[in-house]
PDB file of C-alpha atoms and ligand atoms in Angstrom:
ATOM      1  CA  MET A   1     115.357 102.164 113.216  1.00 50.00           C
ATOM      2  CA  SER A   2     112.591  99.977 111.888  1.00 61.00           C
ATOM      3  CA  ASP A   3     109.423  99.062 113.777  1.00 68.00           C
ATOM      4  CA  PHE A   4     109.408  95.839 111.828  1.00 81.00           C
ATOM      5  CA  GLN A   5     111.540  93.389 113.782  1.00 79.00           C
ATOM      6  CA  ALA A   6     110.207  89.983 112.744  1.00 92.00           C
ATOM      7  CA  PRO A   7     111.162  88.124 109.548  1.00 95.00           C
ATOM      8  CA  ALA A   8     108.536  88.749 106.928  1.00 98.00           C
ATOM      9  CA  GLY A   9     107.268  88.099 103.459  1.00 98.00           C
ATOM     10  CA  ARG A  10     105.197  90.498 101.415  1.00 98.00           C
ATOM     11  CA  TYR A  11     103.014  91.049  98.416  1.00 98.00           C
ATOM     12  CA  ALA A  12     103.729  94.345  96.692  1.00 98.00           C
ATOM     13  CA  PRO A  13     101.316  95.149  93.881  1.00 97.00           C
ATOM     14  CA  SER A  14     101.316  98.328  91.837  1.00 95.00           C
ATOM     15  CA  PRO A  15      97.804  99.837  92.097  1.00 96.00           C
ATOM     16  CA  SER A  16      97.221 100.511  88.424  1.00 93.00           C
ATOM     17  CA  GLY A  17      94.157  98.333  87.918  1.00 93.00           C
ATOM     18  CA  ASP A  18      92.413  95.268  89.295  1.00 95.00           C
ATOM     19  CA  LEU A  19      94.517  92.211  90.064  1.00 95.00           C
ATOM     20  CA  HIS A  20      94.015  89.398  87.569  1.00 94.00           C
ATOM     21  CA  PHE A  21      94.134  85.649  88.062  1.00 94.00           C
ATOM     22  CA  GLY A  22      97.940  85.570  87.662  1.00 95.00           C
ATOM     23  CA  ASN A  23      98.446  88.349  90.234  1.00 96.00           C
ATOM     24  CA  LEU A  24      96.025  86.669  92.639  1.00 97.00           C
ATOM     25  CA  ARG A  25      97.835  83.358  92.283  1.00 97.00           C
ATOM     26  CA  THR A  26     101.194  85.014  93.018  1.00 97.00           C
ATOM     27  CA  ALA A  27      99.652  86.786  96.028  1.00 98.00           C
ATOM     28  CA  VAL A  28      98.321  83.479  97.357  1.00 98.00           C
ATOM     29  CA  LEU A  29     101.756  81.900  96.876  1.00 98.00           C
ATOM     30  CA  ALA A  30     103.475  84.796  98.681  1.00 98.00           C
ATOM     31  CA  TRP A  31     101.022  84.415 101.575  1.00 98.00           C
ATOM     32  CA  LEU A  32     101.448  80.604 101.626  1.00 98.00           C
ATOM     33  CA  PHE A  33     105.252  80.768 101.683  1.00 98.00           C
ATOM     34  CA  SER A  34     105.243  83.389 104.348  1.00 98.00           C
ATOM     35  CA  ARG A  35     102.720  81.725 106.673  1.00 98.00           C
ATOM     36  CA  HIS A  36     104.151  78.243 105.991  1.00 97.00           C
ATOM     37  CA  THR A  37     107.506  79.484 107.294  1.00 97.00           C
ATOM     38  CA  GLY A  38     105.983  81.347 110.271  1.00 97.00           C
ATOM     39  CA  ARG A  39     106.698  84.794 108.890  1.00 97.00           C
ATOM     40  CA  ASN A  40     104.771  87.995 109.111  1.00 97.00           C
ATOM     41  CA  PHE A  41     103.083  88.950 105.862  1.00 98.00           C
ATOM     42  CA  TYR A  42     102.756  92.527 104.671  1.00 98.00           C
ATOM     43  CA  LEU A  43     100.915  94.188 101.886  1.00 98.00           C
ATOM     44  CA  ARG A  44     102.869  97.027 100.351  1.00 98.00           C
ATOM     45  CA  VAL A  45     101.221  99.355  97.882  1.00 97.00           C
ATOM     46  CA  GLU A  46     103.850 100.221  95.261  1.00 96.00           C
ATOM     47  CA  ASP A  47     102.385 103.509  94.160  1.00 94.00           C
ATOM     48  CA  ILE A  48     105.520 105.532  93.405  1.00 90.00           C
ATOM     49  CA  ASP A  49     104.395 105.908  89.811  1.00 86.00           C
ATOM     50  CA  SER A  50     101.866 108.633  90.509  1.00 81.00           C
ATOM     51  CA  GLU A  51     100.589 108.772  86.935  1.00 82.00           C
ATOM     52  CA  ARG A  52      99.584 105.122  86.829  1.00 87.00           C
ATOM     53  CA  SER A  53      98.584 104.517  90.464  1.00 92.00           C
ATOM     54  CA  SER A  54      95.349 105.350  92.185  1.00 94.00           C
ATOM     55  CA  ALA A  55      94.088 105.108  95.754  1.00 96.00           C
ATOM     56  CA  GLU A  56      90.840 103.496  94.515  1.00 97.00           C
ATOM     57  CA  SER A  57      92.769 100.811  92.721  1.00 97.00           C
ATOM     58  CA  ALA A  58      94.830 100.116  95.869  1.00 98.00           C
ATOM     59  CA  GLN A  59      91.635  99.830  97.891  1.00 98.00           C
ATOM     60  CA  ARG A  60      90.071  97.415  95.400  1.00 98.00           C
ATOM     61  CA  GLN A  61      93.223  95.276  95.373  1.00 98.00           C
ATOM     62  CA  ILE A  62      93.209  95.093  99.181  1.00 98.00           C
ATOM     63  CA  GLU A  63      89.525  94.135  99.201  1.00 98.00           C
ATOM     64  CA  ASP A  64      90.085  91.457  96.568  1.00 98.00           C
ATOM     65  CA  LEU A  65      92.960  89.875  98.482  1.00 98.00           C
ATOM     66  CA  GLN A  66      90.926  89.924 101.693  1.00 98.00           C
ATOM     67  CA  MET A  67      87.988  88.390  99.858  1.00 98.00           C
ATOM     68  CA  LEU A  68      90.211  85.435  98.963  1.00 98.00           C
ATOM     69  CA  GLY A  69      90.875  85.007 102.694  1.00 98.00           C
ATOM     70  CA  LEU A  70      94.432  86.349 102.821  1.00 98.00           C
ATOM     71  CA  ASP A  71      95.341  88.196 106.016  1.00 97.00           C
ATOM     72  CA  PHE A  72      98.097  90.784 106.368  1.00 97.00           C
ATOM     73  CA  ASP A  73     100.059  92.005 109.310  1.00 97.00           C
ATOM     74  CA  GLN A  74      99.693  95.721 109.916  1.00 95.00           C
ATOM     75  CA  PRO A  75     100.411  98.300 108.773  1.00 95.00           C
ATOM     76  CA  VAL A  76      99.725  98.264 105.072  1.00 97.00           C
ATOM     77  CA  MET A  77     102.517 100.423 103.714  1.00 97.00           C
ATOM     78  CA  TYR A  78     102.208 102.957 100.886  1.00 97.00           C
ATOM     79  CA  GLN A  79     105.326 103.918  98.972  1.00 96.00           C
ATOM     80  CA  HIS A  80     104.042 107.455  98.432  1.00 93.00           C
ATOM     81  CA  ASP A  81     104.697 108.017 102.167  1.00 94.00           C
ATOM     82  CA  ARG A  82     108.301 106.867 101.960  1.00 96.00           C
ATOM     83  CA  GLY A  83     110.094 109.694 100.138  1.00 94.00           C
ATOM     84  CA  ASP A  84     112.275 110.605 103.130  1.00 95.00           C
ATOM     85  CA  ALA A  85     113.523 107.040 103.466  1.00 97.00           C
ATOM     86  CA  TYR A  86     114.391 106.872  99.762  1.00 97.00           C
ATOM     87  CA  ALA A  87     116.187 110.239  99.947  1.00 95.00           C
ATOM     88  CA  ASP A  88     118.168 109.024 102.935  1.00 97.00           C
ATOM     89  CA  ALA A  89     119.185 105.820 101.117  1.00 98.00           C
ATOM     90  CA  LEU A  90     120.132 107.804  98.027  1.00 97.00           C
ATOM     91  CA  SER A  91     122.438 110.010 100.093  1.00 97.00           C
ATOM     92  CA  ARG A  92     124.306 106.912 101.282  1.00 98.00           C
ATOM     93  CA  LEU A  93     124.987 105.511  97.799  1.00 98.00           C
ATOM     94  CA  ASP A  94     127.623 106.308  95.193  1.00 98.00           C
ATOM     95  CA  THR A  95     125.565 107.947  92.457  1.00 98.00           C
ATOM     96  CA  TYR A  96     125.772 110.292  89.488  1.00 98.00           C
ATOM     97  CA  GLU A  97     123.421 112.467  87.482  1.00 96.00           C
ATOM     98  CA  CYS A  98     122.231 111.174  84.145  1.00 96.00           C
ATOM     99  CA  TYR A  99     121.027 113.578  81.463  1.00 95.00           C
ATOM    100  CA  CYS A 100     120.112 110.999  78.845  1.00 92.00           C
ATOM    101  CA  THR A 101     116.688 110.910  77.299  1.00 84.00           C
ATOM    102  CA  ARG A 102     115.104 107.545  76.555  1.00 77.00           C
ATOM    103  CA  ARG A 103     116.075 108.131  72.958  1.00 78.00           C
ATOM    104  CA  ASP A 104     119.763 108.731  73.861  1.00 79.00           C
ATOM    105  CA  ILE A 105     119.759 105.447  75.754  1.00 75.00           C
ATOM    106  CA  ARG A 106     118.058 103.580  72.918  1.00 72.00           C
ATOM    107  CA  GLU A 107     120.563 104.892  70.410  1.00 73.00           C
ATOM    108  CA  ALA A 108     123.597 104.176  72.583  1.00 72.00           C
ATOM    109  CA  ALA A 109     122.222 100.721  73.329  1.00 66.00           C
ATOM    110  CA  SER A 110     122.044  99.908  69.636  1.00 68.00           C
ATOM    111  CA  ALA A 111     125.797 100.516  69.213  1.00 68.00           C
ATOM    112  CA  PRO A 112     127.923  97.405  68.610  1.00 70.00           C
ATOM    113  CA  HIS A 113     128.754  95.508  71.836  1.00 69.00           C
ATOM    114  CA  ALA A 114     126.063  97.330  73.794  1.00 66.00           C
ATOM    115  CA  GLN A 115     124.123  94.955  76.018  1.00 69.00           C
ATOM    116  CA  PRO A 116     120.411  95.152  75.302  1.00 68.00           C
ATOM    117  CA  GLY A 117     118.485  96.765  78.126  1.00 77.00           C
ATOM    118  CA  MET A 118     121.626  97.762  80.002  1.00 87.00           C
ATOM    119  CA  TYR A 119     122.580 101.410  80.526  1.00 91.00           C
ATOM    120  CA  PRO A 120     125.678 102.000  78.409  1.00 89.00           C
ATOM    121  CA  GLY A 121     127.253 104.395  80.941  1.00 93.00           C
ATOM    122  CA  THR A 122     127.038 107.538  78.776  1.00 93.00           C
ATOM    123  CA  CYS A 123     126.950 109.948  81.746  1.00 97.00           C
ATOM    124  CA  ARG A 124     129.086 107.959  84.173  1.00 97.00           C
ATOM    125  CA  ASP A 125     132.439 109.580  83.554  1.00 97.00           C
ATOM    126  CA  LEU A 126     131.574 113.114  82.492  1.00 98.00           C
ATOM    127  CA  SER A 127     133.803 115.916  83.768  1.00 98.00           C
ATOM    128  CA  GLU A 128     132.330 118.611  86.035  1.00 97.00           C
ATOM    129  CA  GLU A 129     132.315 121.045  83.085  1.00 98.00           C
ATOM    130  CA  GLN A 130     130.439 118.568  80.910  1.00 98.00           C
ATOM    131  CA  ARG A 131     127.945 117.983  83.709  1.00 98.00           C
ATOM    132  CA  ALA A 132     127.339 121.702  84.211  1.00 97.00           C
ATOM    133  CA  PHE A 133     126.721 122.060  80.481  1.00 97.00           C
ATOM    134  CA  ARG A 134     124.338 119.085  80.236  1.00 96.00           C
ATOM    135  CA  ARG A 135     122.508 120.179  83.391  1.00 95.00           C
ATOM    136  CA  SER A 136     121.903 123.674  82.057  1.00 96.00           C
ATOM    137  CA  GLU A 137     120.741 122.268  78.704  1.00 94.00           C
ATOM    138  CA  LEU A 138     118.263 120.088  80.541  1.00 92.00           C
ATOM    139  CA  HIS A 139     117.092 122.943  82.800  1.00 92.00           C
ATOM    140  CA  ALA A 140     116.444 125.061  79.739  1.00 95.00           C
ATOM    141  CA  GLU A 141     114.026 122.355  78.592  1.00 91.00           C
ATOM    142  CA  GLY A 142     112.380 122.369  82.033  1.00 90.00           C
ATOM    143  CA  ARG A 143     113.754 118.923  82.879  1.00 89.00           C
ATOM    144  CA  LEU A 144     115.726 117.494  85.788  1.00 90.00           C
ATOM    145  CA  PRO A 145     118.491 114.896  85.545  1.00 93.00           C
ATOM    146  CA  ALA A 146     117.910 111.347  86.724  1.00 94.00           C
ATOM    147  CA  ILE A 147     120.138 109.841  89.411  1.00 95.00           C
ATOM    148  CA  ARG A 148     121.871 106.543  88.758  1.00 97.00           C
ATOM    149  CA  LEU A 149     123.780 104.141  90.936  1.00 97.00           C
ATOM    150  CA  ARG A 150     127.483 103.965  90.150  1.00 98.00           C
ATOM    151  CA  ALA A 151     127.745 100.184  90.208  1.00 97.00           C
ATOM    152  CA  HIS A 152     131.167  98.769  91.027  1.00 97.00           C
ATOM    153  CA  VAL A 153     130.384  95.283  89.728  1.00 97.00           C
ATOM    154  CA  LYS A 154     129.199  93.962  86.382  1.00 95.00           C
ATOM    155  CA  GLU A 155     127.183  91.075  87.778  1.00 96.00           C
ATOM    156  CA  TRP A 156     125.872  89.703  91.070  1.00 98.00           C
ATOM    157  CA  THR A 157     124.665  86.336  92.299  1.00 98.00           C
ATOM    158  CA  VAL A 158     121.470  85.706  94.257  1.00 97.00           C
ATOM    159  CA  ARG A 159     119.949  82.574  95.771  1.00 96.00           C
ATOM    160  CA  ASP A 160     116.568  81.654  94.469  1.00 97.00           C
ATOM    161  CA  PHE A 161     114.541  78.877  96.074  1.00 97.00           C
ATOM    162  CA  TYR A 162     113.648  77.308  92.730  1.00 96.00           C
ATOM    163  CA  GLN A 163     116.467  78.483  90.446  1.00 94.00           C
ATOM    164  CA  GLY A 164     119.334  77.904  92.893  1.00 96.00           C
ATOM    165  CA  GLU A 165     122.217  80.324  92.328  1.00 97.00           C
ATOM    166  CA  TYR A 166     121.308  82.892  89.732  1.00 97.00           C
ATOM    167  CA  THR A 167     123.902  85.290  88.367  1.00 97.00           C
ATOM    168  CA  GLY A 168     122.806  88.263  86.314  1.00 96.00           C
ATOM    169  CA  PRO A 169     124.209  91.539  85.027  1.00 95.00           C
ATOM    170  CA  VAL A 170     124.134  94.684  87.143  1.00 96.00           C
ATOM    171  CA  ASP A 171     124.169  98.093  85.491  1.00 95.00           C
ATOM    172  CA  ASP A 172     123.950 101.653  86.745  1.00 96.00           C
ATOM    173  CA  VAL A 173     120.260 101.406  87.576  1.00 95.00           C
ATOM    174  CA  ILE A 174     118.101 104.505  87.865  1.00 94.00           C
ATOM    175  CA  LEU A 175     117.393 105.386  91.500  1.00 96.00           C
ATOM    176  CA  LYS A 176     115.514 108.598  90.943  1.00 93.00           C
ATOM    177  CA  ARG A 177     113.806 109.571  87.732  1.00 89.00           C
ATOM    178  CA  GLY A 178     114.364 112.828  85.973  1.00 87.00           C
ATOM    179  CA  GLY A 179     111.118 114.528  85.215  1.00 82.00           C
ATOM    180  CA  ARG A 180     109.945 118.066  84.919  1.00 84.00           C
ATOM    181  CA  ILE A 181     111.148 120.869  87.147  1.00 83.00           C
ATOM    182  CA  ASP A 182     107.584 122.050  87.749  1.00 80.00           C
ATOM    183  CA  GLN A 183     106.553 118.586  89.031  1.00 70.00           C
ATOM    184  CA  ALA A 184     109.763 117.759  90.863  1.00 55.00           C
ATOM    185  CA  GLN A 185     108.009 115.919  93.680  1.00 56.00           C
ATOM    186  CA  ALA A 186     105.737 113.713  91.608  1.00 50.00           C
ATOM    187  CA  GLY A 187     106.447 110.062  90.978  1.00 46.00           C
ATOM    188  CA  ASP A 188     110.177 110.411  90.880  1.00 81.00           C
ATOM    189  CA  TRP A 189     111.547 107.475  92.878  1.00 92.00           C
ATOM    190  CA  ALA A 190     112.529 104.411  90.918  1.00 93.00           C
ATOM    191  CA  TYR A 191     111.204 100.920  91.592  1.00 94.00           C
ATOM    192  CA  ASN A 192     114.631  99.339  92.188  1.00 95.00           C
ATOM    193  CA  LEU A 193     115.497 101.744  94.991  1.00 97.00           C
ATOM    194  CA  ALA A 194     112.053 101.773  96.609  1.00 97.00           C
ATOM    195  CA  VAL A 195     111.679  97.990  96.643  1.00 97.00           C
ATOM    196  CA  VAL A 196     115.082  97.447  98.247  1.00 98.00           C
ATOM    197  CA  VAL A 197     114.712 100.185 100.859  1.00 98.00           C
ATOM    198  CA  ASP A 198     111.217  99.022 101.815  1.00 98.00           C
ATOM    199  CA  ASP A 199     112.050  95.323 101.962  1.00 98.00           C
ATOM    200  CA  GLY A 200     114.968  96.228 104.246  1.00 97.00           C
ATOM    201  CA  TYR A 201     112.808  98.497 106.426  1.00 97.00           C
ATOM    202  CA  GLN A 202     109.995  95.968 106.786  1.00 97.00           C
ATOM    203  CA  GLY A 203     112.315  93.073 107.656  1.00 96.00           C
ATOM    204  CA  VAL A 204     111.332  91.278 104.460  1.00 98.00           C
ATOM    205  CA  ASP A 205     113.764  88.396 104.137  1.00 97.00           C
ATOM    206  CA  GLN A 206     111.622  86.340 101.744  1.00 98.00           C
ATOM    207  CA  VAL A 207     110.578  87.799  98.392  1.00 98.00           C
ATOM    208  CA  VAL A 208     107.975  85.797  96.480  1.00 98.00           C
ATOM    209  CA  ARG A 209     107.008  87.218  93.077  1.00 97.00           C
ATOM    210  CA  GLY A 210     106.571  86.321  89.426  1.00 96.00           C
ATOM    211  CA  ASP A 211     109.601  84.954  87.618  1.00 94.00           C
ATOM    212  CA  ASP A 212     109.438  87.802  85.098  1.00 93.00           C
ATOM    213  CA  LEU A 213     111.247  89.787  87.824  1.00 95.00           C
ATOM    214  CA  LEU A 214     114.091  87.291  88.294  1.00 95.00           C
ATOM    215  CA  PHE A 215     116.329  89.387  86.026  1.00 93.00           C
ATOM    216  CA  SER A 216     116.002  92.351  88.418  1.00 94.00           C
ATOM    217  CA  ALA A 217     117.077  90.392  91.523  1.00 97.00           C
ATOM    218  CA  PRO A 218     120.882  90.693  91.036  1.00 97.00           C
ATOM    219  CA  ALA A 219     120.778  94.512  90.836  1.00 96.00           C
ATOM    220  CA  GLN A 220     118.386  94.675  93.808  1.00 97.00           C
ATOM    221  CA  ALA A 221     120.519  92.325  95.901  1.00 98.00           C
ATOM    222  CA  TYR A 222     123.605  94.371  95.025  1.00 98.00           C
ATOM    223  CA  LEU A 223     121.808  97.560  96.059  1.00 98.00           C
ATOM    224  CA  ALA A 224     120.719  95.927  99.339  1.00 98.00           C
ATOM    225  CA  ASP A 225     124.300  94.905  99.958  1.00 98.00           C
ATOM    226  CA  ARG A 226     125.514  98.463  99.300  1.00 98.00           C
ATOM    227  CA  LEU A 227     122.962  99.796 101.784  1.00 98.00           C
ATOM    228  CA  GLY A 228     123.988  97.255 104.430  1.00 97.00           C
ATOM    229  CA  LEU A 229     120.585  95.537 104.294  1.00 97.00           C
ATOM    230  CA  THR A 230     119.908  91.815 104.586  1.00 94.00           C
ATOM    231  CA  VAL A 231     119.548  90.323 101.133  1.00 96.00           C
ATOM    232  CA  PRO A 232     116.293  88.346 101.063  1.00 97.00           C
ATOM    233  CA  VAL A 233     115.838  84.807  99.870  1.00 96.00           C
ATOM    234  CA  TYR A 234     114.148  85.055  96.495  1.00 98.00           C
ATOM    235  CA  ILE A 235     111.345  82.755  95.431  1.00 98.00           C
ATOM    236  CA  HIS A 236     110.448  83.522  91.837  1.00 97.00           C
ATOM    237  CA  VAL A 237     107.354  81.611  90.848  1.00 97.00           C
ATOM    238  CA  PRO A 238     106.122  80.692  87.370  1.00 96.00           C
ATOM    239  CA  LEU A 239     103.631  83.033  85.791  1.00 94.00           C
ATOM    240  CA  VAL A 240     100.160  82.374  84.501  1.00 93.00           C
ATOM    241  CA  VAL A 241     100.129  82.649  80.726  1.00 93.00           C
ATOM    242  CA  GLY A 242      97.218  83.472  78.457  1.00 89.00           C
ATOM    243  CA  PRO A 243      96.057  81.536  75.400  1.00 83.00           C
ATOM    244  CA  GLU A 244      98.849  82.997  73.241  1.00 83.00           C
ATOM    245  CA  GLY A 245     101.560  81.839  75.622  1.00 85.00           C
ATOM    246  CA  ARG A 246     102.244  85.373  76.888  1.00 88.00           C
ATOM    247  CA  ARG A 247     101.942  86.583  80.485  1.00 89.00           C
ATOM    248  CA  LEU A 248      98.221  86.734  81.322  1.00 90.00           C
ATOM    249  CA  ALA A 249      96.727  90.181  80.747  1.00 85.00           C
ATOM    250  CA  LYS A 250      93.360  91.808  81.191  1.00 80.00           C
ATOM    251  CA  ARG A 251      92.730  91.596  77.437  1.00 81.00           C
ATOM    252  CA  ASP A 252      92.550  87.796  77.868  1.00 82.00           C
ATOM    253  CA  GLY A 253      89.076  88.438  79.300  1.00 78.00           C
ATOM    254  CA  ALA A 254      87.262  87.682  82.547  1.00 73.00           C
ATOM    255  CA  VAL A 255      90.482  87.435  84.515  1.00 89.00           C
ATOM    256  CA  THR A 256      89.948  89.781  87.450  1.00 93.00           C
ATOM    257  CA  LEU A 257      88.307  88.559  90.643  1.00 94.00           C
ATOM    258  CA  ARG A 258      85.290  90.798  90.113  1.00 94.00           C
ATOM    259  CA  GLU A 259      84.859  89.520  86.568  1.00 92.00           C
ATOM    260  CA  MET A 260      85.188  85.933  87.720  1.00 93.00           C
ATOM    261  CA  LEU A 261      82.681  86.495  90.522  1.00 93.00           C
ATOM    262  CA  ALA A 262      80.045  87.342  87.936  1.00 92.00           C
ATOM    263  CA  GLY A 263      79.715  83.622  87.227  1.00 88.00           C
ATOM    264  CA  LYS A 264      81.051  81.841  90.310  1.00 93.00           C
ATOM    265  CA  SER A 265      81.684  82.033  94.045  1.00 96.00           C
ATOM    266  CA  VAL A 266      84.824  83.060  95.918  1.00 97.00           C
ATOM    267  CA  GLU A 267      85.268  79.379  96.883  1.00 97.00           C
ATOM    268  CA  ASP A 268      85.251  78.464  93.180  1.00 96.00           C
ATOM    269  CA  VAL A 269      87.960  81.020  92.472  1.00 96.00           C
ATOM    270  CA  VAL A 270      90.076  79.832  95.398  1.00 97.00           C
ATOM    271  CA  SER A 271      89.722  76.238  94.231  1.00 96.00           C
ATOM    272  CA  GLN A 272      90.736  77.294  90.714  1.00 95.00           C
ATOM    273  CA  ILE A 273      93.854  78.958  92.154  1.00 96.00           C
ATOM    274  CA  ALA A 274      94.505  75.869  94.316  1.00 97.00           C
ATOM    275  CA  GLU A 275      94.150  73.637  91.266  1.00 96.00           C
ATOM    276  CA  SER A 276      96.671  75.763  89.381  1.00 95.00           C
ATOM    277  CA  LEU A 277      99.068  75.059  92.261  1.00 97.00           C
ATOM    278  CA  GLY A 278      98.433  71.321  92.104  1.00 96.00           C
ATOM    279  CA  TYR A 279      95.772  70.942  94.842  1.00 97.00           C
ATOM    280  CA  VAL A 280      92.407  69.554  93.873  1.00 96.00           C
ATOM    281  CA  GLY A 281      89.221  69.954  95.916  1.00 94.00           C
ATOM    282  CA  VAL A 282      90.540  72.755  98.131  1.00 96.00           C
ATOM    283  CA  SER A 283      88.263  75.757  98.468  1.00 94.00           C
ATOM    284  CA  SER A 284      89.803  77.925 101.217  1.00 98.00           C
ATOM    285  CA  VAL A 285      93.255  79.401 101.613  1.00 98.00           C
ATOM    286  CA  GLN A 286      93.466  78.011 105.158  1.00 98.00           C
ATOM    287  CA  GLU A 287      92.995  74.460 103.837  1.00 98.00           C
ATOM    288  CA  LEU A 288      95.529  75.218 101.141  1.00 98.00           C
ATOM    289  CA  LEU A 289      98.014  76.354 103.787  1.00 98.00           C
ATOM    290  CA  GLU A 290      97.590  73.053 105.641  1.00 98.00           C
ATOM    291  CA  GLU A 291      98.417  71.100 102.484  1.00 98.00           C
ATOM    292  CA  PHE A 292     101.028  73.439 101.001  1.00 98.00           C
ATOM    293  CA  ASP A 293     104.325  71.840 100.047  1.00 97.00           C
ATOM    294  CA  PRO A 294     106.724  74.214  98.223  1.00 96.00           C
ATOM    295  CA  ALA A 295     108.600  71.303  96.648  1.00 95.00           C
ATOM    296  CA  GLN A 296     105.435  70.240  94.787  1.00 94.00           C
ATOM    297  CA  LEU A 297     104.937  73.466  92.851  1.00 95.00           C
ATOM    298  CA  SER A 298     105.251  72.970  89.105  1.00 94.00           C
ATOM    299  CA  ARG A 299     108.076  75.027  87.571  1.00 93.00           C
ATOM    300  CA  GLU A 300     106.100  75.432  84.360  1.00 93.00           C
ATOM    301  CA  PRO A 301     103.942  78.452  83.590  1.00 94.00           C
ATOM    302  CA  TRP A 302     100.256  77.804  84.258  1.00 93.00           C
ATOM    303  CA  LEU A 303      98.063  78.085  81.212  1.00 92.00           C
ATOM    304  CA  TRP A 304      94.946  80.124  81.866  1.00 89.00           C
ATOM    305  CA  THR A 305      91.774  78.603  80.472  1.00 81.00           C
ATOM    306  CA  PRO A 306      88.662  80.678  81.012  1.00 70.00           C
ATOM    307  CA  GLN A 307      85.992  78.458  82.545  1.00 61.00           C
ATOM    308  CA  GLN A 308      82.854  78.044  80.511  1.00 46.00           C
ATOM    309  CA  PRO A 309      79.690  79.490  82.014  1.00 45.00           C
ATOM    310  CA  GLU A 310      77.326  76.993  83.725  1.00 46.00           C
ATOM    311  CA  GLY A 311      75.374  74.848  81.285  1.00 38.00           C
ATOM    312  CA  PHE A 312      77.528  75.816  78.316  1.00 37.00           C
TER     313      PHE A 312
HETATM  314  N1  LIG B 401     105.234  96.227  92.293  1.00 97.53           N
HETATM  315  C1  LIG B 401     105.804  95.226  91.433  1.00 97.53           C
HETATM  316  C2  LIG B 401     104.750  94.743  90.464  1.00 97.53           C
HETATM  317  O1  LIG B 401     103.574  94.892  90.731  1.00 97.53           O
HETATM  318  C3  LIG B 401     106.304  94.009  92.183  1.00 97.53           C
HETATM  319  C4  LIG B 401     107.568  94.261  92.829  1.00 97.53           C
HETATM  320  C5  LIG B 401     108.165  93.097  93.581  1.00 97.53           C
HETATM  321  O2  LIG B 401     107.451  92.161  93.971  1.00 97.53           O
HETATM  322  O3  LIG B 401     109.374  93.173  93.817  1.00 97.53           O
HETATM  323  O4  LIG B 401     105.123  94.228  89.444  1.00 97.53           O
END
């Protein structure tokens, strides 16, 4: 039973570095949509990838979002605390062990008719004898098999606020990573399982995030359906792109809040975010909330232009 009874939205960053302008803009949009529709708003720290996540990074991200004026309902949830919930969900799904290495998958995926990026199903229909053999081979190398969902559909349709109905392929997604026997507990839950289980647990029925994740929504919605969870309304928002037309990245320079604050105030940053959303002369998120109209958001990516220092 969940303690989270009210409809909610969320922002769910991975704590592997400071948030940049594009992340901050998506966070502001998630907060705006959620508060505009009277929802609770949670921050969820997606730190299942223990090699890339750090507690310091999570703390800095929280501070940055608070500095912008965003408020969250409590508690802030950390995925590293949620292993039991993921194990419980896994036990309720139709799954199978997968012994493939990344290389096996790459090679199988380059066969004719293979769909790029989709798991070709190599381990789906192995006999028990074949499984025992592959498992012992893997154990001898000190590795554990991954666990995949046995999907019973090839595609699934979701509703997206901006895209309308979106149908995409569903494959046998990884639910639990393989990994090394000696580190069996570390970082082994997969994003697709964790995100679905946690959204369901927290009552998240509105998912606002960058549109680079639209492709993952059909598999996540299918997984939610299989677990008997409410499928959220998706709101995939355009990304901020850097000067080369690619998703903004730290290498584009002076893009994190702390970097930006070297030359300007928090109000300046908020008004730059507001401007990127189509609102001019707005310097607090509260004011932005009063003016926010989802229908007005441009569907085009926002081109990041670093602002020149004063007097340049
Ligand atoms: N943790 C994911 C990321 O930082 C976002 C997941 C989501 O919003 O569904 O890219």
